Amino acid sequence: MLLKPEKIHLVNYNLISGQISHVGEDFEKPDGFSLGIKFNSGIYEENNWIVTEIQVDLQAKKKKKNIAKARYELRFQFEIENLRELIEKSDDGAIKVSKALGNAIASITYSTTRGVLLVRYQGTTFSEYLLPVIDPNRLLEGELILKS
């Protein structure tokens, strides 16, 4: 079945936790960053829901030393009107989501997280940092680590 974006609804989002801590001087301008992202998802077929969780760990570095770190965890709840058309169940009960749906859910989760963190980082050591644009399929592969 073909993915129909208008049948995907972001119905809820929660900031599970968020913290920024400074090791060096407050507001010291970093010269590099190290980013780690963890992404998980679950399907609640009876409710037509997909729930995703994303954890973003960011470290600011100055002369290769950590000067600040941030960790934010967010949860998103999606309602998919035609979920049953976009999944396959195996005999053992495992559920496989269509690539198009997985990509769409990962894209929305990540891009919304980028916006939330843009606001959260304002006035901190991370104020000039934007999460990079990535291929959302990389989130579906597991942990993602980027350095700049």
mmCIF file of N, CA and C in Angstrom, residues 40-111:
data_model
loop_
_atom_site.group_PDB
_atom_site.id
_atom_site.type_symbol
_atom_site.label_atom_id
_atom_site.label_comp_id
_atom_site.label_asym_id
_atom_site.label_seq_id
_atom_site.Cartn_x
_atom_site.Cartn_y
_atom_site.Cartn_z
ATOM 1 N N ASN A 40 14.412 4.863 19.099
ATOM 2 C CA ASN A 40 13.639 3.631 19.303
ATOM 3 C C ASN A 40 12.196 3.888 18.909
ATOM 4 N N SER A 41 11.504 2.830 18.527
ATOM 5 C CA SER A 41 10.094 2.976 18.194
ATOM 6 C C SER A 41 9.337 1.716 18.580
ATOM 7 N N GLY A 42 8.041 1.886 18.775
ATOM 8 C CA GLY A 42 7.165 0.771 19.093
ATOM 9 C C GLY A 42 5.833 0.938 18.390
ATOM 10 N N ILE A 43 5.202 -0.184 18.106
ATOM 11 C CA ILE A 43 3.911 -0.175 17.408
ATOM 12 C C ILE A 43 2.829 -0.656 18.358
ATOM 13 N N TYR A 44 1.729 0.081 18.391
ATOM 14 C CA TYR A 44 0.548 -0.296 19.162
ATOM 15 C C TYR A 44 -0.584 -0.437 18.150
ATOM 16 N N GLU A 45 -0.597 -1.599 17.511
ATOM 17 C CA GLU A 45 -1.500 -1.843 16.379
ATOM 18 C C GLU A 45 -2.966 -1.642 16.742
ATOM 19 N N GLU A 46 -3.353 -2.040 17.944
ATOM 20 C CA GLU A 46 -4.759 -1.943 18.342
ATOM 21 C C GLU A 46 -5.251 -0.494 18.387
ATOM 22 N N ASN A 47 -4.336 0.461 18.584
ATOM 23 C CA ASN A 47 -4.689 1.887 18.634
ATOM 24 C C ASN A 47 -4.271 2.654 17.385
ATOM 25 N N ASN A 48 -3.634 1.963 16.439
ATOM 26 C CA ASN A 48 -3.067 2.597 15.237
ATOM 27 C C ASN A 48 -1.980 3.609 15.594
ATOM 28 N N TRP A 49 -1.179 3.294 16.613
ATOM 29 C CA TRP A 49 -0.143 4.203 17.085
ATOM 30 C C TRP A 49 1.245 3.672 16.756
ATOM 31 N N ILE A 50 2.129 4.604 16.528
ATOM 32 C CA ILE A 50 3.567 4.348 16.573
ATOM 33 C C ILE A 50 4.126 5.366 17.555
ATOM 34 N N VAL A 51 4.930 4.885 18.492
ATOM 35 C CA VAL A 51 5.552 5.760 19.486
ATOM 36 C C VAL A 51 7.056 5.701 19.257
ATOM 37 N N THR A 52 7.675 6.879 19.199
ATOM 38 C CA THR A 52 9.126 6.944 19.025
ATOM 39 C C THR A 52 9.745 7.658 20.215
ATOM 40 N N GLU A 53 10.972 7.286 20.507
ATOM 41 C CA GLU A 53 11.773 7.974 21.512
ATOM 42 C C GLU A 53 13.119 8.281 20.893
ATOM 43 N N ILE A 54 13.585 9.489 21.144
ATOM 44 C CA ILE A 54 14.885 9.900 20.630
ATOM 45 C C ILE A 54 15.681 10.511 21.780
ATOM 46 N N GLN A 55 16.929 10.117 21.868
ATOM 47 C CA GLN A 55 17.842 10.670 22.873
ATOM 48 C C GLN A 55 18.988 11.338 22.130
ATOM 49 N N VAL A 56 19.247 12.592 22.456
ATOM 50 C CA VAL A 56 20.312 13.356 21.822
ATOM 51 C C VAL A 56 21.336 13.720 22.889
ATOM 52 N N ASP A 57 22.564 13.255 22.688
ATOM 53 C CA ASP A 57 23.681 13.575 23.580
ATOM 54 C C ASP A 57 24.655 14.438 22.800
ATOM 55 N N LEU A 58 24.957 15.610 23.332
ATOM 56 C CA LEU A 58 25.835 16.548 22.651
ATOM 57 C C LEU A 58 26.923 17.004 23.616
ATOM 58 N N GLN A 59 28.159 16.978 23.154
ATOM 59 C CA GLN A 59 29.281 17.470 23.949
ATOM 60 C C GLN A 59 29.951 18.603 23.192
ATOM 61 N N ALA A 60 30.204 19.691 23.892
ATOM 62 C CA ALA A 60 30.943 20.818 23.331
ATOM 63 C C ALA A 60 32.404 20.670 23.735
ATOM 64 N N LYS A 61 33.292 20.927 22.798
ATOM 65 C CA LYS A 61 34.717 20.753 23.059
ATOM 66 C C LYS A 61 35.479 22.044 22.765
ATOM 67 N N LYS A 62 36.501 22.253 23.551
ATOM 68 C CA LYS A 62 37.426 23.374 23.341
ATOM 69 C C LYS A 62 38.824 22.794 23.496
ATOM 70 N N LYS A 63 39.622 22.868 22.442
ATOM 71 C CA LYS A 63 40.968 22.288 22.452
ATOM 72 C C LYS A 63 40.918 20.816 22.865
ATOM 73 N N LYS A 64 39.954 20.096 22.302
ATOM 74 C CA LYS A 64 39.757 18.653 22.494
ATOM 75 C C LYS A 64 39.307 18.262 23.902
ATOM 76 N N LYS A 65 39.000 19.237 24.756
ATOM 77 C CA LYS A 65 38.495 18.938 26.097
ATOM 78 C C LYS A 65 37.004 19.256 26.142
ATOM 79 N N ASN A 66 36.258 18.423 26.861
ATOM 80 C CA ASN A 66 34.822 18.678 27.030
ATOM 81 C C ASN A 66 34.624 19.907 27.914
ATOM 82 N N ILE A 67 33.797 20.844 27.438
ATOM 83 C CA ILE A 67 33.499 22.024 28.248
ATOM 84 C C ILE A 67 32.024 22.079 28.659
ATOM 85 N N ALA A 68 31.184 21.310 27.949
ATOM 86 C CA ALA A 68 29.763 21.270 28.296
ATOM 87 C C ALA A 68 29.144 20.039 27.661
ATOM 88 N N LYS A 69 28.065 19.585 28.258
ATOM 89 C CA LYS A 69 27.331 18.472 27.656
ATOM 90 C C LYS A 69 25.838 18.675 27.857
ATOM 91 N N ALA A 70 25.102 18.126 26.941
ATOM 92 C CA ALA A 70 23.645 18.225 26.979
ATOM 93 C C ALA A 70 23.057 16.868 26.635
ATOM 94 N N ARG A 71 21.963 16.541 27.305
ATOM 95 C CA ARG A 71 21.217 15.323 26.979
ATOM 96 C C ARG A 71 19.735 15.660 27.030
ATOM 97 N N TYR A 72 19.062 15.355 25.940
ATOM 98 C CA TYR A 72 17.609 15.533 25.872
ATOM 99 C C TYR A 72 16.990 14.245 25.365
ATOM 100 N N GLU A 73 15.880 13.863 25.987
ATOM 101 C CA GLU A 73 15.111 12.700 25.572
ATOM 102 C C GLU A 73 13.680 13.145 25.308
ATOM 103 N N LEU A 74 13.166 12.780 24.133
ATOM 104 C CA LEU A 74 11.816 13.170 23.743
ATOM 105 C C LEU A 74 11.041 11.943 23.278
ATOM 106 N N ARG A 75 9.732 11.996 23.478
ATOM 107 C CA ARG A 75 8.835 10.911 23.049
ATOM 108 C C ARG A 75 7.737 11.511 22.168
ATOM 109 N N PHE A 76 7.446 10.813 21.077
ATOM 110 C CA PHE A 76 6.435 11.252 20.121
ATOM 111 C C PHE A 76 5.414 10.149 19.914
ATOM 112 N N GLN A 77 4.161 10.528 19.825
ATOM 113 C CA GLN A 77 3.081 9.572 19.570
ATOM 114 C C GLN A 77 2.409 9.951 18.249
ATOM 115 N N PHE A 78 2.368 8.993 17.352
ATOM 116 C CA PHE A 78 1.745 9.174 16.052
ATOM 117 C C PHE A 78 0.526 8.279 15.938
ATOM 118 N N GLU A 79 -0.515 8.782 15.318
ATOM 119 C CA GLU A 79 -1.651 7.948 14.942
ATOM 120 C C GLU A 79 -1.611 7.815 13.427
ATOM 121 N N ILE A 80 -1.642 6.576 12.960
ATOM 122 C CA ILE A 80 -1.578 6.285 11.536
ATOM 123 C C ILE A 80 -2.932 5.686 11.137
ATOM 124 N N GLU A 81 -3.720 6.447 10.408
ATOM 125 C CA GLU A 81 -5.080 6.006 10.062
ATOM 126 C C GLU A 81 -5.090 4.660 9.345
ATOM 127 N N ASN A 82 -4.132 4.432 8.468
ATOM 128 C CA ASN A 82 -4.098 3.196 7.683
ATOM 129 C C ASN A 82 -2.912 2.306 8.084
ATOM 130 N N LEU A 83 -2.624 2.237 9.377
ATOM 131 C CA LEU A 83 -1.469 1.481 9.859
ATOM 132 C C LEU A 83 -1.490 0.032 9.386
ATOM 133 N N ARG A 84 -2.618 -0.619 9.455
ATOM 134 C CA ARG A 84 -2.700 -2.046 9.099
ATOM 135 C C ARG A 84 -2.330 -2.307 7.637
ATOM 136 N N GLU A 85 -2.488 -1.291 6.806
ATOM 137 C CA GLU A 85 -2.116 -1.427 5.393
ATOM 138 C C GLU A 85 -0.615 -1.278 5.177
ATOM 139 N N LEU A 86 0.096 -0.737 6.168
ATOM 140 C CA LEU A 86 1.508 -0.413 6.014
ATOM 141 C C LEU A 86 2.429 -1.303 6.828
ATOM 142 N N ILE A 87 1.869 -2.357 7.415
ATOM 143 C CA ILE A 87 2.676 -3.291 8.192
ATOM 144 C C ILE A 87 2.425 -4.712 7.704
ATOM 145 N N GLU A 88 3.394 -5.572 7.979
ATOM 146 C CA GLU A 88 3.262 -7.000 7.698
ATOM 147 C C GLU A 88 3.559 -7.750 8.986
ATOM 148 N N LYS A 89 2.741 -8.741 9.269
ATOM 149 C CA LYS A 89 2.961 -9.579 10.455
ATOM 150 C C LYS A 89 3.476 -10.935 10.015
ATOM 151 N N SER A 90 4.488 -11.421 10.720
ATOM 152 C CA SER A 90 4.981 -12.767 10.447
ATOM 153 C C SER A 90 4.261 -13.747 11.359
ATOM 154 N N ASP A 91 4.448 -15.019 11.103
ATOM 155 C CA ASP A 91 3.785 -16.061 11.891
ATOM 156 C C ASP A 91 4.173 -16.026 13.365
ATOM 157 N N ASP A 92 5.382 -15.530 13.665
ATOM 158 C CA ASP A 92 5.830 -15.470 15.057
ATOM 159 C C ASP A 92 5.382 -14.193 15.772
ATOM 160 N N GLY A 93 4.576 -13.359 15.075
ATOM 161 C CA GLY A 93 4.048 -12.148 15.695
ATOM 162 C C GLY A 93 4.876 -10.905 15.469
ATOM 163 N N ALA A 94 6.045 -11.053 14.848
ATOM 164 C CA ALA A 94 6.885 -9.882 14.562
ATOM 165 C C ALA A 94 6.189 -8.997 13.540
ATOM 166 N N ILE A 95 6.361 -7.694 13.698
ATOM 167 C CA ILE A 95 5.720 -6.731 12.801
ATOM 168 C C ILE A 95 6.797 -5.988 12.021
ATOM 169 N N LYS A 96 6.630 -5.945 10.705
ATOM 170 C CA LYS A 96 7.550 -5.219 9.837
ATOM 171 C C LYS A 96 6.804 -4.017 9.261
ATOM 172 N N VAL A 97 7.382 -2.825 9.456
ATOM 173 C CA VAL A 97 6.791 -1.579 8.982
ATOM 174 C C VAL A 97 7.330 -1.281 7.580
ATOM 175 N N SER A 98 6.494 -0.744 6.713
ATOM 176 C CA SER A 98 6.958 -0.382 5.371
ATOM 177 C C SER A 98 8.087 0.633 5.471
ATOM 178 N N LYS A 99 9.013 0.579 4.512
ATOM 179 C CA LYS A 99 10.147 1.504 4.508
ATOM 180 C C LYS A 99 9.679 2.949 4.441
ATOM 181 N N ALA A 100 8.654 3.199 3.649
ATOM 182 C CA ALA A 100 8.157 4.572 3.498
ATOM 183 C C ALA A 100 7.615 5.106 4.820
ATOM 184 N N LEU A 101 6.871 4.288 5.559
ATOM 185 C CA LEU A 101 6.327 4.720 6.847
ATOM 186 C C LEU A 101 7.452 4.915 7.860
ATOM 187 N N GLY A 102 8.397 3.985 7.912
ATOM 188 C CA GLY A 102 9.527 4.126 8.831
ATOM 189 C C GLY A 102 10.301 5.403 8.559
ATOM 190 N N ASN A 103 10.539 5.692 7.296
ATOM 191 C CA ASN A 103 11.247 6.911 6.913
ATOM 192 C C ASN A 103 10.467 8.155 7.316
ATOM 193 N N ALA A 104 9.163 8.160 7.075
ATOM 194 C CA ALA A 104 8.338 9.328 7.412
ATOM 195 C C ALA A 104 8.326 9.586 8.914
ATOM 196 N N ILE A 105 8.164 8.534 9.702
ATOM 197 C CA ILE A 105 8.111 8.679 11.161
ATOM 198 C C ILE A 105 9.466 9.152 11.694
ATOM 199 N N ALA A 106 10.560 8.574 11.199
ATOM 200 C CA ALA A 106 11.899 8.996 11.622
ATOM 201 C C ALA A 106 12.151 10.448 11.217
ATOM 202 N N SER A 107 11.712 10.831 10.030
ATOM 203 C CA SER A 107 11.896 12.211 9.546
ATOM 204 C C SER A 107 11.170 13.216 10.430
ATOM 205 N N ILE A 108 9.924 12.928 10.739
ATOM 206 C CA ILE A 108 9.129 13.850 11.559
ATOM 207 C C ILE A 108 9.708 13.936 12.968
ATOM 208 N N THR A 109 10.069 12.794 13.543
ATOM 209 C CA THR A 109 10.658 12.773 14.885
ATOM 210 C C THR A 109 11.933 13.609 14.928
ATOM 211 N N TYR A 110 12.812 13.385 13.980
ATOM 212 C CA TYR A 110 14.102 14.087 13.980
ATOM 213 C C TYR A 110 13.937 15.580 13.704
ATOM 214 N N SER A 111 13.134 15.930 12.714
ATOM 215 C CA SER A 111 13.004 17.351 12.375
ATOM 216 C C SER A 111 12.313 18.130 13.498
#
